[in-house]
Short mmCIF file of C-alpha atoms and ligand atoms in Angstrom, two decimals:
data_model
loop_
_atom_site.label_atom_id
_atom_site.label_comp_id
_atom_site.label_asym_id
_atom_site.label_seq_id
_atom_site.Cartn_x
_atom_site.Cartn_y
_atom_site.Cartn_z
CA MET A 1 -33.99 -50.40 31.08
CA PRO A 2 -36.47 -52.86 29.21
CA LEU A 3 -38.89 -54.45 32.01
CA ARG A 4 -37.81 -58.25 31.11
CA TYR A 5 -34.09 -57.11 32.09
CA THR A 6 -35.70 -56.24 35.77
CA LEU A 7 -38.52 -58.51 36.30
CA LEU A 8 -36.43 -61.78 35.64
CA PRO A 9 -33.88 -61.33 38.23
CA LEU A 10 -36.53 -60.23 40.67
CA LEU A 11 -38.79 -63.34 39.81
CA LEU A 12 -36.41 -65.46 39.43
CA PRO A 13 -35.35 -65.91 43.13
CA ALA A 14 -38.48 -65.90 44.31
CA THR A 15 -40.23 -68.60 42.22
CA LEU A 16 -36.97 -70.80 43.07
CA VAL A 17 -37.33 -69.89 46.86
CA GLY A 18 -41.10 -70.49 46.71
CA LEU A 19 -40.35 -74.05 44.87
CA LEU A 20 -37.41 -74.92 47.23
CA VAL A 21 -40.34 -74.36 50.47
CA ALA A 22 -42.69 -76.54 48.60
CA MET A 23 -40.37 -79.55 48.20
CA LEU A 24 -39.34 -79.14 51.60
CA GLY A 25 -43.03 -80.10 52.69
CA THR A 26 -45.01 -77.07 53.34
CA PRO A 27 -46.54 -75.91 50.19
CA GLY A 28 -48.65 -73.52 51.80
CA ALA A 29 -46.05 -71.33 52.69
CA ALA A 30 -44.40 -71.51 49.78
CA VAL A 31 -46.27 -68.67 48.05
CA PRO A 32 -45.87 -66.07 51.11
CA VAL A 33 -42.65 -66.94 51.19
CA ALA A 34 -41.87 -66.52 47.63
CA LEU A 35 -43.93 -63.30 48.14
CA ILE A 36 -41.49 -62.03 51.25
CA THR A 37 -38.57 -63.33 48.69
CA LEU A 38 -39.82 -60.90 46.12
CA ALA A 39 -40.73 -57.97 48.06
CA GLY A 40 -36.94 -58.13 49.88
CA SER A 41 -35.64 -58.10 46.37
CA LEU A 42 -37.50 -55.16 45.05
CA MET A 43 -36.41 -53.35 47.98
CA ALA A 44 -32.97 -54.16 47.51
CA LEU A 45 -33.74 -53.24 43.75
CA GLY A 46 -34.82 -49.80 44.73
CA LEU A 47 -32.10 -48.91 47.49
CA SER A 48 -29.87 -49.79 44.78
CA ARG A 49 -31.13 -47.88 41.80
CA GLY A 50 -31.52 -44.87 43.94
CA ALA A 51 -28.03 -45.06 45.06
CA LEU A 52 -27.07 -45.17 41.35
CA GLN A 53 -29.53 -42.50 40.22
CA ARG A 54 -28.14 -40.58 42.88
CA GLN A 55 -24.32 -41.06 42.06
CA LEU A 56 -25.17 -40.58 38.26
CA ASP A 57 -26.66 -37.27 38.65
CA ARG A 58 -23.86 -36.27 40.71
CA LEU A 59 -21.27 -37.29 37.83
CA ALA A 60 -23.93 -35.72 35.43
CA ARG A 61 -24.03 -32.32 37.58
CA SER A 62 -20.21 -32.12 37.86
CA THR A 63 -19.34 -33.08 33.82
CA ARG A 64 -21.64 -30.20 33.02
CA GLY A 65 -19.97 -27.86 35.63
CA ARG A 66 -16.64 -28.87 33.77
CA ALA A 67 -17.95 -28.29 30.29
CA GLU A 68 -19.13 -25.24 31.56
CA GLY A 69 -15.66 -24.16 33.31
CA SER A 70 -16.70 -23.64 36.31
CA GLY A 71 -14.94 -27.10 37.58
CA GLY A 72 -16.21 -30.34 38.69
CA SER A 73 -17.41 -31.23 42.12
CA ALA A 74 -14.88 -33.39 44.37
CA PRO A 75 -15.09 -37.46 43.74
CA ASP A 76 -17.74 -39.13 46.02
CA PRO A 77 -15.32 -41.56 48.26
CA ASP A 78 -18.49 -43.66 48.74
CA ARG A 79 -19.45 -43.95 44.66
CA LEU A 80 -19.89 -47.51 42.81
CA GLU A 81 -16.92 -48.92 41.12
CA GLU A 82 -19.00 -48.71 37.75
CA VAL A 83 -19.33 -45.11 38.12
CA ALA A 84 -16.00 -44.40 39.50
CA SER A 85 -14.64 -45.95 36.12
CA LEU A 86 -17.28 -44.07 33.93
CA GLU A 87 -15.93 -40.88 35.57
CA GLY A 88 -12.35 -41.64 35.08
CA ALA A 89 -13.43 -42.05 31.22
CA ILE A 90 -15.09 -38.91 31.35
CA ASP A 91 -12.14 -37.13 32.77
CA THR A 92 -9.61 -38.55 30.93
CA LEU A 93 -12.11 -37.90 27.66
CA HIS A 94 -12.18 -34.01 29.61
CA THR A 95 -8.49 -33.74 29.78
CA ARG A 96 -7.85 -34.91 26.16
CA LEU A 97 -10.73 -32.25 24.65
CA SER A 98 -9.58 -29.35 26.55
CA ALA A 99 -6.09 -30.08 25.07
CA ARG A 100 -6.95 -30.12 21.73
CA ASN A 101 -9.05 -27.04 22.41
CA THR A 102 -6.21 -25.18 23.54
CA GLU A 103 -4.40 -26.22 20.84
CA LEU A 104 -7.29 -25.18 18.25
CA ASN A 105 -7.71 -21.70 20.32
CA GLN A 106 -3.36 -21.25 19.73
CA GLU A 107 -3.71 -22.29 16.19
CA SER A 108 -6.61 -19.66 15.20
CA ARG A 109 -5.03 -16.96 17.01
CA THR A 110 -1.76 -16.92 15.40
CA LEU A 111 -3.75 -17.18 11.95
CA SER A 112 -5.74 -14.27 12.93
CA ALA A 113 -2.24 -12.66 13.88
CA VAL A 114 -0.51 -13.75 10.62
CA LEU A 115 -3.27 -12.34 8.32
CA ASP A 116 -3.97 -9.50 10.17
CA SER A 117 -0.35 -8.67 10.27
CA MET A 118 -0.21 -8.85 6.19
CA ALA A 119 -0.42 -5.76 4.30
CA GLU A 120 -2.19 -7.70 1.49
CA GLY A 121 -5.75 -8.30 2.28
CA ILE A 122 -7.64 -11.60 2.37
CA TRP A 123 -11.16 -12.94 2.15
CA VAL A 124 -12.04 -16.32 2.76
CA THR A 125 -15.65 -17.50 1.31
CA ASP A 126 -18.02 -20.76 1.93
CA ALA A 127 -18.82 -23.03 -0.93
CA GLU A 128 -21.49 -20.75 -1.99
CA GLY A 129 -19.32 -17.93 -2.19
CA THR A 130 -20.03 -16.09 0.72
CA VAL A 131 -17.48 -14.25 2.63
CA VAL A 132 -16.55 -16.01 5.67
CA ARG A 133 -13.86 -14.26 6.88
CA HIS A 134 -11.04 -11.15 6.38
CA ASN A 135 -8.33 -10.03 7.57
CA ASP A 136 -7.86 -6.16 8.76
CA ALA A 137 -6.01 -5.04 5.59
CA LEU A 138 -9.07 -5.94 3.33
CA ARG A 139 -10.97 -3.03 4.72
CA ASN A 140 -7.92 -0.16 4.04
CA ILE A 141 -7.77 -1.90 0.55
CA LEU A 142 -11.48 -1.75 -0.50
CA GLN A 143 -11.83 1.75 1.57
CA THR A 144 -15.24 0.04 3.27
CA GLY A 145 -16.59 0.73 6.30
CA ALA A 146 -19.69 -1.94 5.24
CA PRO A 147 -20.19 -5.37 6.54
CA ILE A 148 -18.13 -7.48 4.45
CA VAL A 149 -18.57 -10.88 6.08
CA GLY A 150 -22.02 -12.25 5.27
CA GLN A 151 -21.92 -10.55 1.88
CA ARG A 152 -21.06 -11.98 -2.01
CA PRO A 153 -18.54 -10.58 -3.72
CA LEU A 154 -20.56 -8.67 -5.69
CA ALA A 155 -22.35 -6.36 -2.79
CA VAL A 156 -19.02 -5.79 -1.65
CA LEU A 157 -17.35 -4.78 -5.02
CA ARG A 158 -19.47 -4.39 -8.08
CA ASP A 159 -17.26 -6.31 -10.58
CA ASP A 160 -18.37 -9.26 -12.19
CA GLN A 161 -14.50 -10.67 -13.53
CA LEU A 162 -14.44 -11.05 -9.10
CA HIS A 163 -17.49 -12.54 -9.03
CA ASP A 164 -16.95 -15.10 -11.67
CA ALA A 165 -13.58 -15.91 -10.42
CA VAL A 166 -15.11 -16.56 -6.72
CA MET A 167 -17.48 -19.08 -8.04
CA ARG A 168 -15.13 -20.70 -10.73
CA GLY A 169 -12.76 -20.90 -7.27
CA CYS A 170 -15.71 -22.09 -5.07
CA LEU A 171 -17.46 -24.53 -8.07
CA GLU A 172 -14.78 -26.15 -10.12
CA GLY A 173 -11.43 -25.69 -8.12
CA ALA A 174 -9.89 -22.98 -10.39
CA SER A 175 -7.36 -20.47 -9.65
CA THR A 176 -7.76 -16.86 -11.07
CA HIS A 177 -5.73 -13.78 -11.13
CA LEU A 178 -7.34 -10.64 -12.33
CA GLU A 179 -6.55 -6.91 -12.23
CA LEU A 180 -8.87 -4.34 -11.08
CA GLU A 181 -9.61 -1.07 -11.26
CA LEU A 182 -11.38 0.62 -8.65
CA GLU A 183 -12.74 4.08 -9.21
CA GLY A 184 -13.81 6.68 -6.76
CA LEU A 185 -12.51 9.72 -4.93
CA PHE A 186 -8.85 7.79 -4.89
CA PRO A 187 -8.51 5.47 -8.15
CA ARG A 188 -6.98 2.65 -7.41
CA THR A 189 -5.83 -0.65 -8.93
CA LEU A 190 -5.91 -3.95 -7.64
CA SER A 191 -4.39 -7.35 -8.04
CA VAL A 192 -6.10 -10.02 -7.03
CA ARG A 193 -5.62 -13.88 -6.83
CA VAL A 194 -8.65 -15.86 -6.75
CA THR A 195 -7.96 -19.83 -5.43
CA PRO A 196 -9.92 -22.90 -3.86
CA LEU A 197 -9.22 -23.61 -0.50
CA GLY A 198 -8.66 -27.53 -1.40
CA ARG A 199 -10.04 -30.36 -2.02
CA ASP A 200 -11.15 -31.37 1.38
CA LEU A 201 -12.36 -27.37 2.33
CA PRO A 202 -15.12 -26.01 0.32
CA GLY A 203 -14.72 -22.59 -0.81
CA SER A 204 -12.30 -20.09 -1.91
CA ALA A 205 -9.50 -17.87 -0.81
CA ALA A 206 -9.02 -13.94 -2.47
CA VAL A 207 -5.58 -12.52 -1.87
CA PHE A 208 -6.13 -8.22 -2.59
CA HIS A 209 -2.83 -6.50 -3.37
CA ASP A 210 -2.92 -2.81 -4.13
CA VAL A 211 -0.64 -2.29 -6.97
CA THR A 212 -1.78 1.61 -7.74
CA GLU A 213 1.79 2.95 -7.39
CA LEU A 214 3.45 0.23 -9.16
CA ARG A 215 1.80 0.86 -12.30
CA ARG A 216 1.91 4.70 -11.96
CA LEU A 217 5.77 4.17 -11.51
CA GLU A 218 5.55 1.84 -14.39
CA LYS A 219 3.74 4.69 -16.57
CA VAL A 220 5.98 7.00 -15.28
CA ARG A 221 8.98 5.05 -16.57
CA GLN A 222 7.61 4.47 -20.09
CA ASP A 223 6.65 8.16 -20.71
CA PHE A 224 10.11 9.01 -19.17
CA VAL A 225 11.64 6.28 -22.01
CA ALA A 226 8.99 8.09 -24.56
CA ASN A 227 10.22 11.55 -23.79
CA VAL A 228 13.90 10.64 -23.76
CA SER A 229 13.15 9.18 -26.80
CA HIS A 230 11.53 12.04 -28.62
CA GLU A 231 13.82 14.70 -26.83
CA LEU A 232 17.16 13.22 -28.58
CA ARG A 233 15.29 12.04 -31.93
CA THR A 234 14.83 15.84 -32.50
CA PRO A 235 18.47 17.16 -32.33
CA ILE A 236 19.36 13.81 -33.64
CA THR A 237 17.26 14.17 -36.88
CA ALA A 238 18.42 17.96 -37.56
CA ILE A 239 22.15 16.74 -37.13
CA ARG A 240 21.94 14.03 -39.43
CA GLY A 241 19.89 15.89 -42.13
CA TYR A 242 22.05 19.12 -42.05
CA ALA A 243 25.11 16.96 -42.40
CA GLU A 244 23.44 14.52 -45.50
CA THR A 245 22.86 17.98 -47.27
CA LEU A 246 26.14 19.21 -46.70
CA GLN A 247 27.69 15.99 -48.20
CA GLY A 248 25.57 16.03 -50.71
CA GLY A 249 27.18 18.72 -52.30
CA ALA A 250 26.04 21.98 -49.78
CA LEU A 251 29.80 21.88 -48.37
CA GLY A 252 30.60 23.63 -51.67
CA ASP A 253 28.11 26.49 -51.01
CA ALA A 254 29.65 29.52 -49.50
CA GLN A 255 26.33 30.59 -48.66
CA VAL A 256 24.11 27.79 -46.90
CA ALA A 257 27.15 26.11 -45.37
CA PRO A 258 28.09 28.17 -42.60
CA ARG A 259 24.51 28.18 -41.57
CA MET A 260 23.86 24.60 -41.49
CA VAL A 261 27.33 24.14 -39.90
CA GLU A 262 25.98 26.53 -37.28
CA ILE A 263 22.37 24.61 -36.81
CA ILE A 264 24.62 21.13 -36.36
CA HIS A 265 26.68 22.84 -33.57
CA ARG A 266 23.60 24.25 -31.72
CA GLN A 267 21.87 21.10 -32.07
CA SER A 268 25.10 19.08 -30.65
CA GLU A 269 24.83 21.71 -27.77
CA ARG A 270 21.46 20.96 -27.31
CA LEU A 271 22.01 17.35 -27.24
CA SER A 272 24.73 17.35 -24.28
CA GLU A 273 22.64 19.64 -22.51
CA LEU A 274 19.90 16.91 -22.57
CA VAL A 275 22.18 14.41 -21.44
CA GLU A 276 23.95 16.47 -18.92
CA ASP A 277 20.75 17.18 -17.40
CA LEU A 278 19.48 13.53 -17.79
CA LEU A 279 22.63 12.46 -15.84
CA GLU A 280 22.11 15.14 -12.94
CA LEU A 281 18.82 14.39 -12.78
CA SER A 282 19.21 10.55 -12.65
CA ARG A 283 22.00 11.08 -10.18
CA LEU A 284 19.91 13.05 -7.79
CA GLU A 285 17.13 10.75 -8.09
CA SER A 286 19.22 7.70 -7.49
CA GLN A 287 20.63 9.78 -4.61
CA GLN A 288 24.44 9.23 -5.52
CA VAL A 289 24.79 12.81 -5.57
CA SER A 290 27.07 13.57 -2.70
CA LEU A 291 26.38 17.50 -1.41
CA ASN A 292 28.90 19.13 0.30
CA LEU A 293 26.68 21.22 2.78
CA THR A 294 28.25 24.29 4.29
CA ASP A 295 27.37 28.00 4.51
CA VAL A 296 26.03 29.65 1.08
CA PRO A 297 25.95 33.25 1.28
CA LEU A 298 23.13 33.80 -1.19
CA ALA A 299 23.61 37.30 -2.54
CA GLU A 300 26.91 36.13 -4.00
CA ALA A 301 25.43 32.80 -5.43
CA ALA A 302 22.55 35.16 -7.30
CA ALA A 303 25.05 37.26 -8.42
CA ARG A 304 26.93 34.90 -10.21
CA ALA A 305 23.97 33.29 -11.44
CA ALA A 306 22.73 36.42 -13.02
CA ASP A 307 26.26 36.89 -14.49
CA THR A 308 25.63 33.76 -16.31
CA VAL A 309 22.37 34.92 -17.55
CA ARG A 310 22.77 38.46 -18.07
CA PRO A 311 24.33 38.53 -21.63
CA LYS A 312 20.92 36.72 -22.97
CA ALA A 313 18.66 39.14 -21.13
CA GLU A 314 20.65 42.17 -22.51
CA GLY A 315 20.17 40.46 -25.72
CA LYS A 316 16.37 41.00 -25.25
CA GLY A 317 16.70 44.43 -23.81
CA GLN A 318 15.83 42.95 -19.86
CA VAL A 319 16.84 44.40 -16.70
CA VAL A 320 17.83 41.46 -14.57
CA SER A 321 17.95 42.94 -10.65
CA LEU A 322 19.15 41.58 -7.25
CA HIS A 323 17.69 42.66 -4.02
CA VAL A 324 19.46 39.56 -1.82
CA PRO A 325 21.00 41.26 1.59
CA ALA A 326 24.47 40.50 1.77
CA GLY A 327 24.26 38.52 5.18
CA LEU A 328 21.87 35.73 4.11
CA VAL A 329 23.45 33.03 4.59
CA ALA A 330 21.99 29.28 4.02
CA VAL A 331 23.01 26.09 4.54
CA GLY A 332 23.16 24.42 1.35
CA ASP A 333 25.84 23.20 -1.26
CA PRO A 334 27.23 25.98 -3.15
CA ARG A 335 27.36 24.12 -6.56
CA ALA A 336 23.64 23.35 -6.04
CA VAL A 337 22.37 26.38 -4.91
CA GLU A 338 23.84 28.18 -8.05
CA GLN A 339 22.53 25.52 -10.15
CA VAL A 340 19.12 26.29 -8.68
CA LEU A 341 19.26 29.97 -8.99
CA LEU A 342 20.80 29.81 -12.39
CA ASN A 343 17.96 27.22 -13.56
CA LEU A 344 15.00 29.57 -12.45
CA LEU A 345 16.76 32.98 -14.02
CA ASP A 346 17.51 31.25 -16.77
CA ASN A 347 13.91 30.82 -17.34
CA ALA A 348 12.89 33.74 -15.88
CA VAL A 349 14.71 35.37 -18.98
CA LYS A 350 13.77 32.49 -21.59
CA TYR A 351 9.83 33.24 -20.44
CA THR A 352 9.96 36.88 -20.63
CA PRO A 353 9.86 39.16 -23.77
CA ALA A 354 11.83 41.57 -24.51
CA GLY A 355 11.93 44.63 -22.88
CA GLY A 356 10.61 42.64 -19.32
CA ARG A 357 12.39 42.68 -16.24
CA VAL A 358 13.33 40.04 -13.85
CA ASP A 359 14.17 40.85 -9.94
CA VAL A 360 15.78 38.63 -7.48
CA ASP A 361 14.41 39.43 -3.75
CA GLY A 362 16.01 37.58 -0.82
CA ALA A 363 14.63 37.30 2.78
CA CYS A 364 14.90 35.23 6.22
CA GLU A 365 11.17 34.23 7.04
CA ASP A 366 9.84 32.04 9.78
CA GLY A 367 13.81 30.87 10.34
CA ARG A 368 14.75 29.97 6.86
CA CYS A 369 16.13 31.92 4.23
CA VAL A 370 13.95 32.61 1.20
CA VAL A 371 14.77 33.80 -2.33
CA ARG A 372 12.06 34.79 -5.19
CA VAL A 373 12.91 34.89 -8.55
CA ARG A 374 10.11 37.24 -9.91
CA ASP A 375 9.84 38.09 -13.52
CA THR A 376 7.23 39.87 -15.83
CA GLY A 377 6.98 37.26 -18.37
CA VAL A 378 4.42 35.05 -20.72
CA GLY A 379 3.10 33.32 -16.98
CA ILE A 380 1.72 30.30 -16.57
CA GLU A 381 -2.09 28.66 -16.34
CA PRO A 382 -2.91 27.57 -12.82
CA ARG A 383 -4.09 24.26 -14.14
CA HIS A 384 -0.07 23.68 -14.86
CA LEU A 385 1.66 24.92 -11.78
CA SER A 386 1.43 21.54 -10.20
CA ARG A 387 2.97 19.77 -13.34
CA ILE A 388 5.61 22.12 -14.32
CA PHE A 389 8.01 20.03 -11.90
CA GLU A 390 7.69 16.80 -13.44
CA ARG A 391 10.22 15.65 -15.87
CA PHE A 392 9.97 16.99 -19.51
CA TYR A 393 6.58 18.55 -18.55
CA ARG A 394 6.15 22.22 -20.53
CA VAL A 395 3.21 24.25 -20.85
CA ASP A 396 4.07 25.44 -24.26
CA LYS A 397 6.65 22.34 -25.75
CA GLY A 398 6.87 24.29 -29.06
CA ARG A 399 8.11 27.95 -27.53
CA SER A 400 10.20 25.43 -24.74
CA ARG A 401 11.96 23.78 -27.43
CA ASP A 402 12.56 27.11 -29.48
CA MET A 403 14.09 28.40 -26.52
CA GLY A 404 16.40 25.53 -26.16
CA GLY A 405 14.87 23.91 -23.00
CA THR A 406 14.96 20.40 -22.27
CA GLY A 407 11.95 20.54 -19.97
CA LEU A 408 14.27 19.01 -17.00
CA GLY A 409 15.26 22.22 -15.24
CA LEU A 410 12.33 22.94 -13.07
CA SER A 411 12.52 18.73 -12.13
CA ILE A 412 16.52 19.65 -11.44
CA VAL A 413 15.51 22.56 -9.01
CA LYS A 414 13.09 20.71 -7.21
CA HIS A 415 15.49 17.44 -6.31
CA LEU A 416 18.21 19.67 -5.47
CA LEU A 417 16.48 21.87 -2.61
CA GLN A 418 14.75 18.73 -1.43
CA ALA A 419 18.44 17.09 -1.00
CA MET A 420 19.11 20.10 0.59
CA ASP A 421 16.02 20.28 3.29
CA GLY A 422 15.02 22.95 1.10
CA GLU A 423 11.90 23.45 -1.17
CA VAL A 424 10.49 25.32 -3.95
CA LYS A 425 6.95 27.01 -4.89
CA VAL A 426 5.35 29.09 -7.81
CA GLU A 427 3.08 31.35 -7.96
CA SER A 428 2.10 32.71 -11.55
CA GLN A 429 -0.79 34.66 -13.38
CA PRO A 430 -0.85 33.98 -17.34
CA ASN A 431 0.44 37.63 -19.14
CA GLU A 432 1.45 38.77 -15.58
CA GLY A 433 4.79 37.25 -14.60
CA SER A 434 5.71 34.20 -12.23
CA THR A 435 7.31 34.45 -9.03
CA PHE A 436 9.74 31.25 -8.31
CA THR A 437 10.04 30.87 -4.52
CA ILE A 438 12.93 28.85 -3.00
CA PHE A 439 13.28 28.04 0.75
CA LEU A 440 16.41 26.64 2.21
CA PRO A 441 17.75 26.28 5.82
CA GLN A 442 19.52 29.31 7.60
CA ALA A 443 22.81 29.07 8.43
CA ALA A 444 24.20 29.66 12.23
CA PRO A 445 22.37 33.10 13.07
CA ALA A 446 25.45 34.54 14.21
CA ARG A 447 26.87 34.41 10.61
CA SER A 448 23.48 35.23 8.71
CA ALA A 449 21.01 38.32 8.48
CA THR A 450 17.96 38.05 10.55
CA GLY A 451 15.94 39.74 7.63
P1 ADP B 501 12.32 24.06 -19.96
O1 ADP B 501 13.52 23.27 -20.25
O2 ADP B 501 11.16 23.68 -21.04
O3 ADP B 501 12.27 25.66 -19.50
P2 ADP B 501 11.70 23.66 -17.33
O4 ADP B 501 11.50 22.34 -16.01
O5 ADP B 501 12.71 24.97 -16.63
O6 ADP B 501 11.87 23.20 -18.41
O7 ADP B 501 10.53 24.40 -17.01
C1 ADP B 501 9.17 23.60 -17.20
C2 ADP B 501 8.28 24.29 -18.20
O8 ADP B 501 7.57 25.51 -17.28
C3 ADP B 501 8.70 25.24 -19.11
O9 ADP B 501 8.37 24.35 -20.14
C4 ADP B 501 7.68 26.32 -18.81
O10 ADP B 501 6.60 26.00 -20.04
C5 ADP B 501 7.17 26.68 -17.89
N1 ADP B 501 7.99 27.79 -17.21
C6 ADP B 501 9.40 27.49 -16.26
N2 ADP B 501 9.42 28.77 -15.61
C7 ADP B 501 8.56 29.82 -16.34
C8 ADP B 501 8.77 30.99 -16.21
N3 ADP B 501 9.27 31.96 -15.47
N4 ADP B 501 7.73 31.81 -16.58
C9 ADP B 501 6.50 31.20 -17.68
N5 ADP B 501 6.70 29.61 -17.33
C10 ADP B 501 7.99 29.03 -17.12
#
């Protein structure tokens, strides 16, 4: 406190008392009386300042205690009115601050919970573009264990586009949408949207969405449409070409006309097979096929499928031989099981040169029914094995088409078996032959073979 505020109230009463005593006719006593008054005032001031200091110290301790969360001390009943009112004001302020703090805490926890529950990755940067916060999903999406907070975009993902987008968001307040291709063990495509935080908040936010699967499906769809168009175009072109030639006068040529009509007939059959296969596959993929699951004796299903391909096999001098135990009974849809075996046998005959053989074995292994279709045909190179169940995938396009294949047979086999809780596997060696093995759930033991 400035000295003049303390001295003036002390000197004024002492001077007045001194003057008063002098005026009363005892000037000699004026100075001692004034000094005594000054001393009294000083003592009173000292005492009251000491008391005030103690109460202020106590208030400071109590306020600090509350701020640190250890709770304040009980109020002193003898405290000065001014201190009491100051304490009241501090109390009110403290209560308001605590309530606001609780609200802010709650808001921050809700925000973190929302961010962490999102499938998309999110990061927030400060005005310089340094990441200050991110959610849990971001780590999975970026597949990184390295620290992200405190890093610049280029240090997290070496991508100039992303860095530029973040800086544009921070400095110019511009939003950017971009797609990133991440290389590595598992290449991924990320769709990223960078936006400025807002006028009052410097910095930017980026939302990372993993669109790898989406882009893959788009590519599959585009390839599928291109394949279907191509497959349809081939027989249609042949049909149209021969029909036009016939119209142009060849109809009257007794030698070539029957051959052309025969080709038109074959190509139209191919077209209808293709459409049938496509419809079947589309029904299977959209799970519209309602399978009638029941006990299927596999020897009978294999015999029926073999009867269908036998004329073709015999035409090529091939032997088709069945070794499926009579008691081997699977749970499946009889029509679907027969279709699976027919597709496999048809391929075995198709891709086995004249004079070869096809064997069908059956057994019960590890509680499942297993049927193996083995051929002594052209075989398949290892690099194709994982892809031959894809729609329209062919090892040798020319050969498959020449043999009347649609490129959909194995895909249908895979889907039919999946729908019956079964699966298909393949083993093959080029020029040595192939073995396609199907697995199906076994029917109740009382009615099935034990192997
Ligand atoms: P496709 O109508 O062309 O036969 P699939 O889906 O049935 O179509 O078979 C896909 C490809 O797998 C075939 O084009 C062929 O290259 C190969 N393939 C299938 N079965 C056999 C087999 N038994 N031996 C050799 N290659 C086969």
